[in-house]
XYZ file of C-alpha atoms in Angstrom:
725
model
C -15.278 -9.818 -42.064
C -15.250 -13.096 -39.967
C -13.164 -15.988 -41.416
C -14.227 -19.351 -39.877
C -11.830 -22.162 -39.243
C -14.301 -24.745 -37.925
C -17.984 -24.933 -37.675
C -17.713 -26.505 -34.187
C -18.278 -23.713 -31.830
C -17.893 -21.154 -34.758
C -14.221 -20.925 -34.262
C -12.539 -18.317 -36.345
C -9.042 -18.832 -38.050
C -7.534 -16.326 -35.607
C -9.023 -18.153 -32.555
C -7.882 -21.582 -33.847
C -4.472 -20.092 -34.505
C -4.237 -18.809 -31.062
C -5.009 -22.072 -29.421
C -1.871 -23.593 -31.536
C 0.311 -20.658 -30.167
C -0.820 -21.441 -26.793
C 0.075 -25.033 -27.116
C 3.420 -24.012 -28.696
C 4.286 -21.963 -25.806
C 3.395 -24.761 -23.430
C 5.391 -27.388 -25.365
C 8.483 -24.951 -25.503
C 8.219 -24.155 -21.898
C 7.885 -27.683 -20.939
C 10.387 -29.606 -22.937
C 12.666 -27.069 -24.627
C 15.839 -28.424 -23.305
C 14.827 -31.919 -24.436
C 14.305 -31.420 -27.993
C 17.889 -31.940 -29.444
C 17.035 -30.842 -33.077
C 15.212 -27.759 -32.008
C 17.376 -24.710 -31.776
C 16.049 -21.134 -31.503
C 15.933 -20.772 -35.314
C 13.905 -23.987 -35.486
C 11.402 -22.824 -33.025
C 10.951 -19.541 -34.819
C 10.297 -21.426 -38.014
C 7.765 -23.720 -36.180
C 5.958 -20.314 -34.938
C 5.737 -19.083 -38.430
C 4.301 -22.389 -39.734
C 1.708 -22.074 -36.782
C 0.860 -18.550 -37.603
C 0.089 -19.332 -41.385
C -0.861 -22.967 -41.495
C -4.670 -22.102 -41.817
C -4.875 -18.667 -43.661
C -5.630 -20.444 -47.018
C -9.195 -21.360 -45.419
C -10.154 -17.777 -46.119
C -11.034 -18.875 -49.580
C -14.755 -18.311 -50.414
C -15.401 -22.139 -51.242
C -14.263 -23.151 -47.813
C -16.015 -20.262 -46.039
C -19.408 -21.179 -47.610
C -19.028 -24.829 -46.608
C -18.739 -23.703 -42.909
C -21.295 -21.065 -43.193
C -23.817 -23.697 -44.598
C -22.929 -25.911 -41.621
C -23.676 -23.105 -39.066
C -26.575 -21.820 -41.038
C -25.376 -18.432 -41.860
C -25.802 -16.784 -45.172
C -23.297 -17.713 -47.817
C -21.079 -15.407 -49.687
C -21.526 -14.623 -53.102
C -18.995 -15.930 -55.498
C -18.562 -17.641 -58.982
C -15.499 -19.503 -57.650
C -15.930 -23.312 -57.792
C -12.518 -24.507 -57.613
C -11.938 -26.747 -54.667
C -8.181 -26.283 -53.767
C -6.784 -27.838 -50.365
C -6.329 -24.840 -47.862
C -2.862 -26.139 -46.883
C -1.591 -25.257 -50.401
C -3.285 -22.062 -50.490
C -1.826 -21.086 -47.082
C 1.761 -21.379 -48.298
C 1.005 -18.841 -51.077
C 0.056 -16.138 -48.488
C 3.436 -16.465 -46.568
C 5.649 -13.320 -47.164
C 8.601 -15.114 -47.795
C 10.697 -12.228 -48.830
C 10.252 -10.310 -45.652
C 11.196 -13.192 -43.290
C 14.810 -13.176 -44.159
C 15.288 -17.030 -44.159
C 17.874 -19.195 -45.884
C 16.900 -21.360 -48.886
C 16.815 -24.399 -46.722
C 14.631 -22.718 -44.074
C 12.189 -21.580 -46.713
C 11.837 -25.104 -47.903
C 11.148 -26.397 -44.307
C 8.399 -23.860 -43.981
C 6.951 -24.294 -47.407
C 6.660 -28.159 -46.819
C 5.542 -28.110 -43.184
C 2.754 -25.779 -44.037
C 1.867 -27.348 -47.607
C 1.679 -30.835 -46.118
C 0.188 -30.198 -42.493
C -2.701 -32.128 -44.284
C -1.682 -35.079 -46.282
C -4.133 -35.052 -49.408
C -4.509 -37.517 -52.275
C -4.725 -34.502 -54.444
C -1.420 -33.220 -55.443
C -0.645 -29.550 -55.643
C -1.907 -28.220 -59.060
C -0.093 -24.753 -60.056
C -2.889 -23.575 -62.415
C -5.823 -24.426 -59.902
C -3.666 -22.790 -57.024
C -2.841 -19.700 -59.197
C -6.726 -19.430 -60.224
C -7.887 -19.498 -56.562
C -5.231 -16.963 -55.167
C -5.636 -14.458 -57.939
C -9.244 -14.451 -58.189
C -10.634 -15.106 -54.668
C -7.790 -14.854 -51.928
C -6.430 -11.669 -53.291
C -9.928 -9.837 -53.011
C -9.758 -11.040 -49.304
C -6.321 -9.864 -48.582
C -6.996 -6.721 -46.638
C -9.549 -8.147 -44.656
C -7.481 -11.346 -44.099
C -4.488 -9.330 -42.823
C -6.660 -7.379 -40.385
C -8.433 -10.602 -39.138
C -5.062 -12.405 -38.704
C -3.090 -9.420 -37.415
C -0.176 -10.707 -39.870
C 1.496 -9.460 -42.723
C 0.872 -11.486 -45.926
C 2.549 -11.565 -49.439
C 2.398 -8.493 -51.479
C 2.781 -10.206 -54.717
C 2.045 -13.910 -55.280
C 4.640 -15.982 -56.441
C 4.199 -19.719 -57.857
C 7.740 -21.130 -57.364
C 6.496 -22.621 -53.953
C 4.377 -25.195 -56.019
C 7.230 -26.630 -57.821
C 9.145 -26.874 -54.558
C 6.249 -28.577 -52.799
C 6.542 -31.353 -55.635
C 10.090 -32.263 -54.622
C 9.384 -33.963 -51.051
C 11.693 -34.756 -48.450
C 13.222 -37.966 -48.161
C 15.884 -39.417 -45.934
C 18.342 -38.843 -48.595
C 18.164 -35.302 -47.634
C 20.300 -36.203 -44.489
C 20.089 -33.836 -41.439
C 17.309 -31.568 -43.295
C 14.992 -34.623 -43.448
C 15.185 -34.917 -39.616
C 14.612 -31.214 -39.041
C 11.481 -31.466 -41.338
C 10.134 -34.387 -39.450
C 10.380 -32.213 -36.193
C 8.831 -29.022 -37.548
C 6.028 -30.760 -39.411
C 5.359 -33.491 -36.848
C 5.053 -30.859 -34.051
C 2.786 -28.834 -36.126
C 0.620 -31.749 -36.354
C 0.749 -32.453 -32.701
C -0.205 -28.614 -31.968
C -2.978 -28.692 -34.653
C -4.598 -31.939 -33.474
C -4.670 -30.864 -29.953
C -6.007 -27.474 -30.574
C -8.880 -29.125 -32.614
C -9.402 -31.444 -29.761
C -9.543 -28.534 -27.324
C -6.717 -30.105 -25.137
C -3.394 -29.222 -23.920
C -0.678 -30.542 -26.250
C 1.405 -31.868 -23.061
C -0.465 -32.547 -19.809
C 0.727 -33.087 -16.202
C 4.421 -31.828 -17.230
C 5.290 -31.338 -13.674
C 4.284 -34.779 -12.470
C 6.967 -37.264 -11.793
C 6.690 -41.164 -12.127
C 9.979 -41.430 -10.398
C 8.989 -39.844 -7.258
C 5.852 -42.051 -6.957
C 7.740 -45.192 -7.589
C 10.132 -44.388 -4.873
C 7.363 -43.623 -2.474
C 5.636 -46.759 -3.455
C 8.678 -48.982 -3.025
C 9.389 -47.506 0.529
C 5.977 -48.041 1.639
C 6.131 -51.702 0.469
C 9.311 -51.953 2.156
C 11.060 -52.955 -1.259
C 14.793 -52.184 -1.743
C 16.267 -51.466 -4.977
C 17.741 -54.541 -6.560
C 20.740 -54.258 -8.968
C 18.607 -54.116 -11.910
C 16.611 -51.139 -10.546
C 19.581 -49.308 -9.400
C 21.333 -49.728 -12.901
C 18.437 -48.320 -14.680
C 18.337 -45.425 -12.297
C 21.922 -44.582 -12.715
C 21.817 -44.728 -16.510
C 18.502 -42.703 -17.038
C 20.535 -40.358 -19.377
C 21.399 -43.286 -21.760
C 19.677 -45.817 -24.019
C 19.488 -48.969 -21.832
C 19.316 -52.682 -22.759
C 18.669 -54.859 -19.653
C 18.433 -58.627 -20.003
C 16.572 -59.757 -16.917
C 14.667 -62.672 -15.916
C 10.944 -62.494 -15.043
C 10.017 -61.397 -11.400
C 12.945 -59.037 -11.094
C 10.690 -55.860 -10.735
C 11.218 -55.011 -14.531
C 8.330 -52.518 -14.459
C 9.791 -50.529 -11.652
C 13.087 -50.632 -13.151
C 11.729 -48.991 -16.266
C 9.740 -46.173 -14.276
C 13.130 -45.510 -12.274
C 14.999 -45.187 -15.675
C 12.054 -42.691 -16.965
C 12.789 -40.351 -14.131
C 10.840 -37.151 -14.744
C 10.705 -37.496 -18.426
C 7.675 -37.905 -20.844
C 7.527 -41.680 -21.753
C 5.893 -44.318 -23.893
C 5.903 -47.745 -22.322
C 5.069 -50.619 -24.721
C 4.092 -54.303 -24.217
C 3.144 -57.144 -26.555
C -0.165 -57.991 -24.950
C -3.070 -55.818 -24.314
C -4.013 -57.606 -20.952
C -0.636 -56.847 -19.536
C -0.889 -53.314 -20.518
C -4.153 -53.005 -18.601
C -2.846 -54.676 -15.417
C 0.226 -52.221 -15.561
C -2.220 -49.302 -15.988
C -4.135 -50.224 -12.863
C -1.048 -50.877 -10.905
C 0.511 -47.351 -11.688
C -2.620 -45.566 -11.193
C -4.033 -47.461 -8.183
C -1.069 -48.751 -6.174
C 1.372 -46.008 -7.051
C -1.257 -43.221 -7.040
C 0.043 -41.718 -10.333
C -2.541 -40.292 -12.456
C -0.713 -38.541 -15.468
C -0.914 -41.966 -17.135
C -2.819 -42.908 -20.324
C -3.703 -45.956 -22.136
C -3.725 -46.408 -25.846
C -4.440 -49.949 -27.608
C -7.234 -51.259 -30.162
C -9.663 -51.925 -27.277
C -8.402 -49.484 -24.459
C -11.637 -47.380 -24.617
C -13.685 -50.192 -23.549
C -11.386 -50.536 -20.610
C -11.595 -47.062 -19.736
C -15.272 -46.570 -19.883
C -15.639 -49.360 -17.229
C -13.013 -47.761 -14.851
C -12.716 -43.991 -15.326
C -15.194 -41.346 -14.906
C -13.364 -38.827 -17.257
C -12.532 -41.451 -19.675
C -13.434 -39.301 -22.888
C -10.678 -36.708 -21.819
C -8.208 -39.680 -20.948
C -9.035 -41.230 -24.491
C -8.363 -37.855 -26.081
C -5.160 -37.196 -24.138
C -3.825 -40.650 -24.987
C -4.615 -40.441 -28.751
C -2.717 -37.169 -29.070
C 0.233 -38.348 -26.864
C -0.434 -35.550 -24.445
C -0.292 -37.861 -21.353
C 3.184 -37.872 -19.428
C 3.249 -41.610 -19.372
C 1.411 -43.566 -21.989
C 0.881 -47.236 -21.930
C 0.511 -48.942 -25.489
C 1.131 -51.377 -28.054
C 3.746 -51.057 -30.675
C 1.130 -50.913 -33.624
C -0.171 -47.493 -32.202
C 3.187 -45.642 -31.875
C 6.038 -47.324 -33.514
C 5.072 -47.816 -36.845
C 6.715 -44.805 -38.494
C 9.336 -46.902 -40.213
C 6.532 -47.228 -42.888
C 6.749 -43.462 -43.610
C 3.076 -43.371 -44.169
C 1.483 -40.109 -44.661
C 1.559 -38.152 -41.241
C 4.272 -40.320 -39.740
C 5.972 -37.249 -38.516
C 3.488 -36.690 -35.750
C 4.491 -39.965 -33.904
C 8.050 -39.724 -34.676
C 8.225 -36.180 -33.345
C 6.476 -37.238 -30.031
C 9.531 -39.428 -29.408
C 12.074 -36.548 -29.680
C 11.479 -35.413 -26.011
C 10.669 -38.737 -24.687
C 11.875 -42.216 -23.563
C 10.464 -45.348 -25.054
C 10.460 -48.748 -23.198
C 10.101 -51.799 -25.091
C 9.290 -54.878 -23.006
C 9.898 -58.376 -24.231
C 11.491 -57.815 -27.736
C 11.864 -61.580 -28.174
C 8.146 -62.137 -28.362
C 7.674 -60.391 -31.782
C 7.980 -62.217 -34.829
C 10.965 -61.409 -37.114
C 9.465 -58.900 -39.542
C 8.038 -56.845 -36.509
C 11.360 -57.137 -34.869
C 12.919 -55.614 -37.897
C 10.604 -52.778 -37.662
C 11.215 -52.082 -34.113
C 15.097 -51.877 -34.778
C 14.445 -49.547 -37.658
C 12.100 -47.578 -35.359
C 14.960 -47.323 -32.444
C 17.292 -46.174 -34.999
C 14.811 -43.347 -35.894
C 14.067 -42.432 -32.278
C 17.823 -42.075 -31.673
C 18.116 -39.695 -34.650
C 15.430 -37.503 -33.415
C 16.977 -37.498 -29.900
C 14.665 -39.747 -28.120
C 16.055 -42.443 -25.616
C 14.786 -46.138 -25.503
C 15.073 -48.861 -23.069
C 14.805 -52.520 -23.939
C 13.965 -55.072 -21.245
C 13.800 -58.652 -22.085
C 14.230 -61.828 -20.629
C 16.394 -63.074 -23.592
C 18.077 -60.906 -26.364
C 18.509 -62.513 -29.840
C 22.144 -61.803 -30.745
C 21.151 -60.832 -34.195
C 19.072 -57.790 -32.835
C 22.142 -56.477 -30.901
C 24.317 -56.745 -33.912
C 21.901 -55.055 -36.053
C 21.646 -51.966 -33.755
C 25.438 -51.744 -33.537
C 25.747 -51.941 -37.269
C 23.321 -48.868 -37.538
C 25.392 -46.802 -35.238
C 22.596 -46.717 -32.739
C 24.538 -48.162 -30.140
C 27.952 -46.785 -29.116
C 29.646 -47.024 -25.981
C 29.136 -43.680 -24.333
C 25.468 -43.427 -25.209
C 24.207 -46.977 -24.085
C 24.354 -49.105 -21.141
C 23.758 -52.972 -21.508
C 23.824 -55.223 -18.698
C 22.547 -58.745 -17.768
C 20.834 -59.399 -14.475
C 20.439 -63.059 -13.827
C 19.977 -64.754 -10.369
C 21.521 -68.313 -10.582
C 21.043 -68.819 -6.734
C 17.459 -70.245 -7.017
C 17.216 -73.601 -8.920
C 13.668 -73.700 -10.173
C 13.470 -76.040 -13.240
C 14.596 -79.483 -13.770
C 13.728 -80.838 -17.377
C 13.017 -84.118 -19.015
C 13.337 -84.331 -22.675
C 10.871 -86.967 -23.981
C 11.181 -88.295 -27.517
C 7.407 -89.103 -27.726
C 3.969 -87.134 -28.503
C 2.452 -85.362 -25.518
C -0.687 -87.277 -25.655
C 1.523 -90.605 -24.572
C 1.711 -88.868 -21.017
C -1.993 -88.438 -20.364
C -1.953 -91.224 -17.510
C 1.123 -89.533 -15.899
C -0.451 -86.224 -15.899
C -3.821 -87.496 -14.334
C -1.756 -89.135 -11.645
C 0.093 -85.861 -10.821
C -3.162 -83.849 -11.170
C -4.763 -85.786 -8.256
C -2.339 -84.032 -5.766
C -0.751 -81.132 -7.720
C -1.371 -78.401 -10.207
C -0.499 -79.511 -13.705
C -0.145 -76.921 -16.586
C -0.043 -78.386 -20.222
C 0.862 -76.140 -23.065
C 0.425 -77.092 -26.660
C 1.277 -75.130 -29.849
C -2.158 -75.032 -31.409
C -5.775 -74.421 -30.492
C -6.603 -77.707 -32.442
C -4.020 -79.658 -30.501
C -5.269 -78.330 -27.445
C -8.863 -79.424 -28.091
C -8.026 -82.733 -29.034
C -6.012 -83.482 -25.924
C -8.905 -82.066 -23.953
C -11.238 -84.631 -25.651
C -8.803 -87.571 -24.885
C -8.672 -86.426 -21.188
C -12.510 -86.367 -20.991
C -12.443 -89.974 -22.439
C -10.343 -91.168 -19.491
C -12.795 -92.021 -16.537
C -11.336 -89.523 -13.819
C -12.308 -87.438 -10.956
C -9.339 -84.975 -11.694
C -10.726 -81.509 -12.673
C -9.635 -80.697 -16.345
C -10.073 -77.130 -17.975
C -9.195 -75.988 -21.434
C -8.035 -72.337 -22.193
C -7.181 -70.843 -25.552
C -7.598 -68.062 -27.817
C -10.814 -69.277 -29.696
C -13.418 -68.562 -26.942
C -15.511 -65.444 -27.105
C -13.958 -62.583 -25.353
C -16.323 -62.666 -22.334
C -15.608 -66.486 -21.914
C -11.920 -66.106 -22.212
C -11.926 -63.386 -19.536
C -13.857 -65.809 -17.243
C -11.300 -68.518 -17.905
C -8.274 -66.228 -17.373
C -9.866 -65.059 -14.043
C -10.387 -68.774 -13.083
C -6.953 -70.099 -13.779
C -5.593 -67.433 -11.572
C -7.922 -68.107 -8.699
C -7.516 -71.970 -9.195
C -3.598 -71.214 -8.989
C -3.956 -69.021 -5.800
C -6.266 -71.332 -3.824
C -3.979 -74.122 -4.667
C -6.722 -76.316 -6.118
C -5.814 -79.584 -7.562
C -6.206 -80.494 -11.422
C -4.987 -80.013 -14.812
C -5.202 -76.977 -17.209
C -4.551 -77.373 -21.009
C -3.782 -74.211 -22.644
C -1.821 -72.817 -25.731
C 1.074 -70.012 -25.579
C -1.596 -67.686 -24.669
C -0.362 -68.262 -21.038
C 3.210 -67.617 -21.823
C 3.272 -63.981 -21.047
C 0.200 -62.669 -20.294
C -0.987 -64.538 -17.196
C 0.670 -64.426 -13.762
C 0.462 -68.181 -12.662
C 2.701 -70.607 -10.860
C 2.050 -74.082 -11.201
C 3.803 -77.390 -9.679
C 4.521 -79.132 -13.082
C 4.650 -78.378 -16.764
C 4.059 -80.531 -19.635
C 4.775 -78.820 -22.900
C 5.343 -79.446 -26.648
C 8.425 -78.424 -27.735
C 8.748 -74.858 -29.371
C 11.398 -72.450 -29.920
C 13.642 -71.701 -26.932
C 12.747 -68.186 -26.515
C 9.001 -69.103 -26.169
C 9.770 -72.497 -24.390
C 11.738 -70.490 -21.644
C 8.610 -68.249 -21.218
C 6.519 -71.281 -20.485
C 8.933 -72.327 -17.944
C 8.196 -69.181 -16.233
C 4.490 -70.378 -15.439
C 6.036 -73.314 -13.393
C 7.857 -72.746 -10.049
C 7.750 -69.063 -10.934
C 8.524 -67.628 -7.622
C 9.782 -70.642 -5.464
C 12.666 -73.155 -5.619
C 12.505 -76.751 -6.549
C 12.409 -78.698 -3.389
C 12.563 -82.195 -4.797
C 14.799 -84.254 -7.291
C 12.117 -85.015 -9.792
C 11.673 -83.205 -13.219
C 9.036 -80.619 -12.945
C 9.227 -79.724 -16.585
C 8.627 -82.383 -19.312
C 9.174 -81.478 -22.865
C 7.931 -83.550 -25.732
C 9.875 -83.471 -28.883
C 7.855 -85.858 -31.229
C 4.573 -85.068 -33.261
C 4.802 -81.474 -32.509
C 2.012 -79.440 -33.504
C 2.204 -75.948 -35.061
C 5.292 -76.578 -37.430
C 5.858 -74.694 -39.620
C 2.939 -72.427 -39.149
C 3.684 -71.277 -35.611
C 7.180 -72.225 -35.258
C 10.055 -72.313 -37.777
C 11.210 -76.039 -38.150
C 14.954 -75.354 -38.418
C 14.724 -73.211 -35.148
C 12.759 -75.893 -33.164
C 15.335 -78.569 -34.197
C 18.380 -76.456 -33.243
C 16.549 -75.656 -29.920
C 16.336 -79.500 -29.117
C 19.978 -79.768 -29.971
C 20.817 -77.117 -27.678
C 18.720 -78.474 -24.755
C 19.966 -81.975 -25.076
C 22.776 -81.858 -22.647
C 20.473 -80.515 -19.944
C 18.240 -83.711 -19.993
C 17.325 -84.386 -16.413
C 19.444 -81.654 -15.317
C 18.587 -78.160 -13.687
C 18.529 -75.415 -16.326
C 19.270 -72.085 -14.463
C 18.732 -68.594 -15.760
C 22.269 -68.114 -17.005
C 22.072 -71.291 -19.170
C 18.710 -70.024 -20.764
C 20.199 -66.537 -21.717
C 23.282 -68.470 -23.311
C 21.094 -70.761 -25.324
C 18.853 -68.005 -26.713
C 21.907 -66.131 -27.676
C 23.414 -69.147 -29.456
C 20.105 -69.959 -31.252
C 19.632 -66.509 -32.804
C 23.302 -66.144 -33.800
C 23.537 -65.011 -37.484
C 25.719 -68.220 -38.302
C 23.210 -70.590 -36.964
C 20.486 -68.911 -38.708
C 22.010 -68.808 -42.286
C 19.659 -70.301 -44.770
C 16.536 -70.074 -42.415
C 13.201 -68.414 -43.231
C 13.596 -66.540 -39.975
C 16.795 -64.605 -41.004
C 15.279 -64.067 -44.444
C 12.231 -62.518 -43.434
C 14.037 -60.330 -40.817
C 16.549 -59.060 -43.456
C 13.846 -58.614 -46.188
C 11.900 -56.556 -43.708
C 14.829 -54.499 -42.875
C 15.795 -53.887 -46.415
C 12.099 -52.866 -47.123
C 12.320 -50.245 -44.397
C 15.705 -49.060 -45.539
C 14.293 -48.393 -49.171
C 10.711 -47.645 -48.775
C 9.289 -44.839 -50.789
C 8.014 -42.429 -48.179
C 4.352 -41.162 -48.272
C 3.363 -44.253 -50.248
C 0.627 -45.290 -47.803
C -1.682 -44.129 -45.201
C -1.814 -44.838 -41.585
C -4.569 -47.488 -41.716
C -2.524 -49.501 -44.251
C 0.616 -49.285 -42.109
C -1.535 -50.578 -39.124
C -2.875 -53.217 -41.104
C 0.491 -54.388 -42.316
C 1.513 -54.668 -38.703
C -1.236 -55.995 -36.748
C -1.756 -59.615 -37.012
C -3.624 -59.492 -40.330
C -3.977 -63.240 -39.982
C -6.887 -62.709 -37.700
C -10.452 -62.001 -38.093
C -13.288 -61.517 -35.797
C -16.306 -63.859 -36.104
C -19.474 -64.685 -34.222
C -21.374 -67.847 -34.611
C -24.645 -67.901 -36.197
C -26.306 -69.173 -33.057
C -25.004 -66.240 -30.962
C -25.790 -63.711 -33.731
C -29.371 -64.964 -33.650
C -29.564 -64.462 -29.967
C -28.272 -60.753 -29.955
C -29.582 -59.535 -33.304
C -31.657 -57.226 -31.249
C -28.483 -55.539 -29.981
C -27.618 -54.436 -33.528
C -31.147 -53.038 -33.976
C -30.975 -51.195 -30.940
C -27.537 -49.750 -31.870
C -29.003 -48.411 -35.144
C -31.715 -46.560 -33.412
C -29.636 -45.270 -30.690
C -28.716 -41.638 -30.838
C -26.745 -41.052 -27.536
C -23.133 -42.098 -28.296
C -22.251 -43.308 -24.804
C -25.155 -45.965 -25.126
C -23.948 -46.883 -28.587
C -20.490 -47.448 -27.058
C -21.993 -49.894 -24.499
C -23.954 -51.663 -26.989
C -20.907 -52.038 -29.167
C -18.778 -53.400 -26.412
C -21.706 -55.794 -25.562
C -21.473 -57.153 -29.084
C -17.781 -57.262 -29.259
C -17.648 -59.516 -26.159
C -19.503 -62.056 -28.034
C -16.822 -62.184 -30.989
C -13.945 -64.676 -31.277
C -10.651 -63.853 -32.905
C -9.676 -66.756 -35.324
C -6.921 -66.919 -38.051
C -8.112 -65.941 -41.333
C -7.000 -69.088 -43.385
C -8.877 -71.113 -40.830
C -12.245 -69.205 -40.605
C -12.698 -68.422 -44.373
C -14.331 -71.802 -45.106
C -17.080 -71.318 -42.466
C -17.912 -67.635 -42.967
C -21.254 -67.139 -44.556
C -21.578 -63.294 -44.475
C -20.016 -60.176 -43.345
C -21.814 -57.610 -41.045
C -22.753 -54.216 -42.281
C -20.930 -50.946 -41.156
C -19.863 -50.253 -38.417
C -19.532 -54.025 -37.536
C -17.762 -54.783 -40.769
C -15.004 -56.258 -39.092
C -17.071 -59.128 -37.656
C -18.147 -62.066 -39.852
C -20.750 -64.618 -39.090
C -19.486 -68.244 -39.061
C -21.873 -71.115 -39.648
C -20.006 -73.336 -36.880
C -21.057 -74.506 -33.443
C -19.778 -72.972 -30.241
C -19.287 -75.020 -26.916
C -18.940 -73.656 -23.402
C -20.916 -73.928 -20.222
C -20.445 -70.829 -18.189
C -21.449 -72.347 -14.810
C -19.144 -75.218 -15.090
C -16.497 -73.502 -17.220
C -16.472 -76.476 -19.398
C -16.261 -76.587 -23.141
C -14.024 -76.333 -26.160
C -14.737 -73.026 -27.402
C -15.549 -72.649 -31.163
C -16.014 -76.009 -33.129
C -14.564 -75.052 -36.523
C -15.135 -78.677 -37.757
C -18.828 -78.707 -36.692
C -21.011 -76.804 -39.086
C -24.002 -75.389 -37.415
C -26.966 -77.714 -37.357
C -29.556 -75.001 -38.281
C -27.673 -73.771 -41.406
C -29.880 -70.985 -43.298
């Protein structure tokens, strides 16, 4: 008798199980010494879990579903009960013969019983009904098919045991369970996708970085040597931009498997290119919400790359935190992500760029990574004291397991600041004068403020080129502008760019003058980094002007108390040089717990940590966790006018059968969308598109941009479209 596990390729349960066993050996042989919580007995338990995880699929209801799908004759049966196979599999395990302790039995029962997380809880009567009246008849053939012993007499105590799920109150046993269940998920998902659970095990990024640095004639600086010397520990490195942090992280990774996270997708794509093309390292994957669009354009074998990235099989994976560090939500199946960290290193770049609730999640995830035996590195220009203290309190940081160091070069003076108690629009004349001979960057806190400033500049009768860049252009126009600002900067053209904090971290530019609205210090210092980024200040004038009145974006974008404290800390530096050491010290002071008392920042941070420490495990699914995490404030919209112009693409998408073409059409459509904060956009949205485009809304507003001249304001939320339906 043939028992099928999957309709695709008519795979039998034995064949599928053998794929898992192959992957189990691959994993064990590749990284055995890296798994702190996996001793010989744990590997044995995992192997038993693999052998038995799918035997419950032998039930006739399941077999008939597959037989119908592959057009084979169905088996006769009067069985109708549909019980998830994972519960039935547990019933077949010959626990008595296995000689396990009570705790080991529990680990095995739970790993197999929940290797699929169902909404349907185990029901003893239904399970008994199927095992006694269906599986029992199949047992002799199943034993032969699987070449495995099965239980001789069904016992139903396992159902009661399944109902008492593991939680972190189980202490050490909880972490063992995370490992066995998580690794079973990884083996199962890789086997189903027909890929190796780990690829390129023998390839070393360390070798490639060293070759690359030698070829370029780079010498390892203090930061890079420090990272390399402490590759066996957690590392926290506070280092200014432009110090070769990426190389430092790659040297710390050595020959290990690693996850490299950054806050912005554009910077991740840039690093992916650098590692792949400049360093010639191909064991690298890419995983973020639009990574597939990026890979399709660049890689021949992008489908395989996408699969390997999604299942964490790549030796080095570049990704965003919402993809891999959301396990503090304990959503159903979180063990897969967390167990993938156990034999790996995790790099977190620019922790100060995340808002307090997300920072709390990161701290909780570092605590959990530490518990399963993974290593982490935090690289950041400034580190809020609050975060460091929290890690210490959670015993994640103790002296022999962590190396913390600051790398600050105070020899080059790049920034002299002028604090101005006026609104930024008061200085338009001054900016225009400078714009005739220099490159002037203007950064404000909101898109609305950027547009209004752009209008005021255009009202002046001037020959100085003025450009506008913010997040509310369509994806394709924004890409065009981002490319242009870089070219403008490289070719040393003259003029003025008005932007928002969009340019803070993602775009590598170096302007002569910066005029900026006040924000919190960490974000303000990021802005400094776009002015005299790589060169010393060679005159006595102030090259950075900070405006402290009529500031836009408070309290929505920046916390008012923190902005006021930031102004207080900057006061002594008015008309003075602010060097890198001063920046680091000021941020430390700003985010000191004492100074934050009573602020909404501290409250959000502490509330979020309290929530993570007391969450009810398995309360949500992965999508919900991701939603909670992504900037839920944003929705994608398309203007009515654009929608009318590309309506034919949606029609073509519906008719298109070939999925590659569908993907191309989808990307074509996505390029025309704009990401806008929900609360702003809702007033103008008239309808939501049908699936699979139901994340896009049509807005009845105008859009203003001329692609030839790179002029225009983007989406005009206060201008309803003229041809309203």
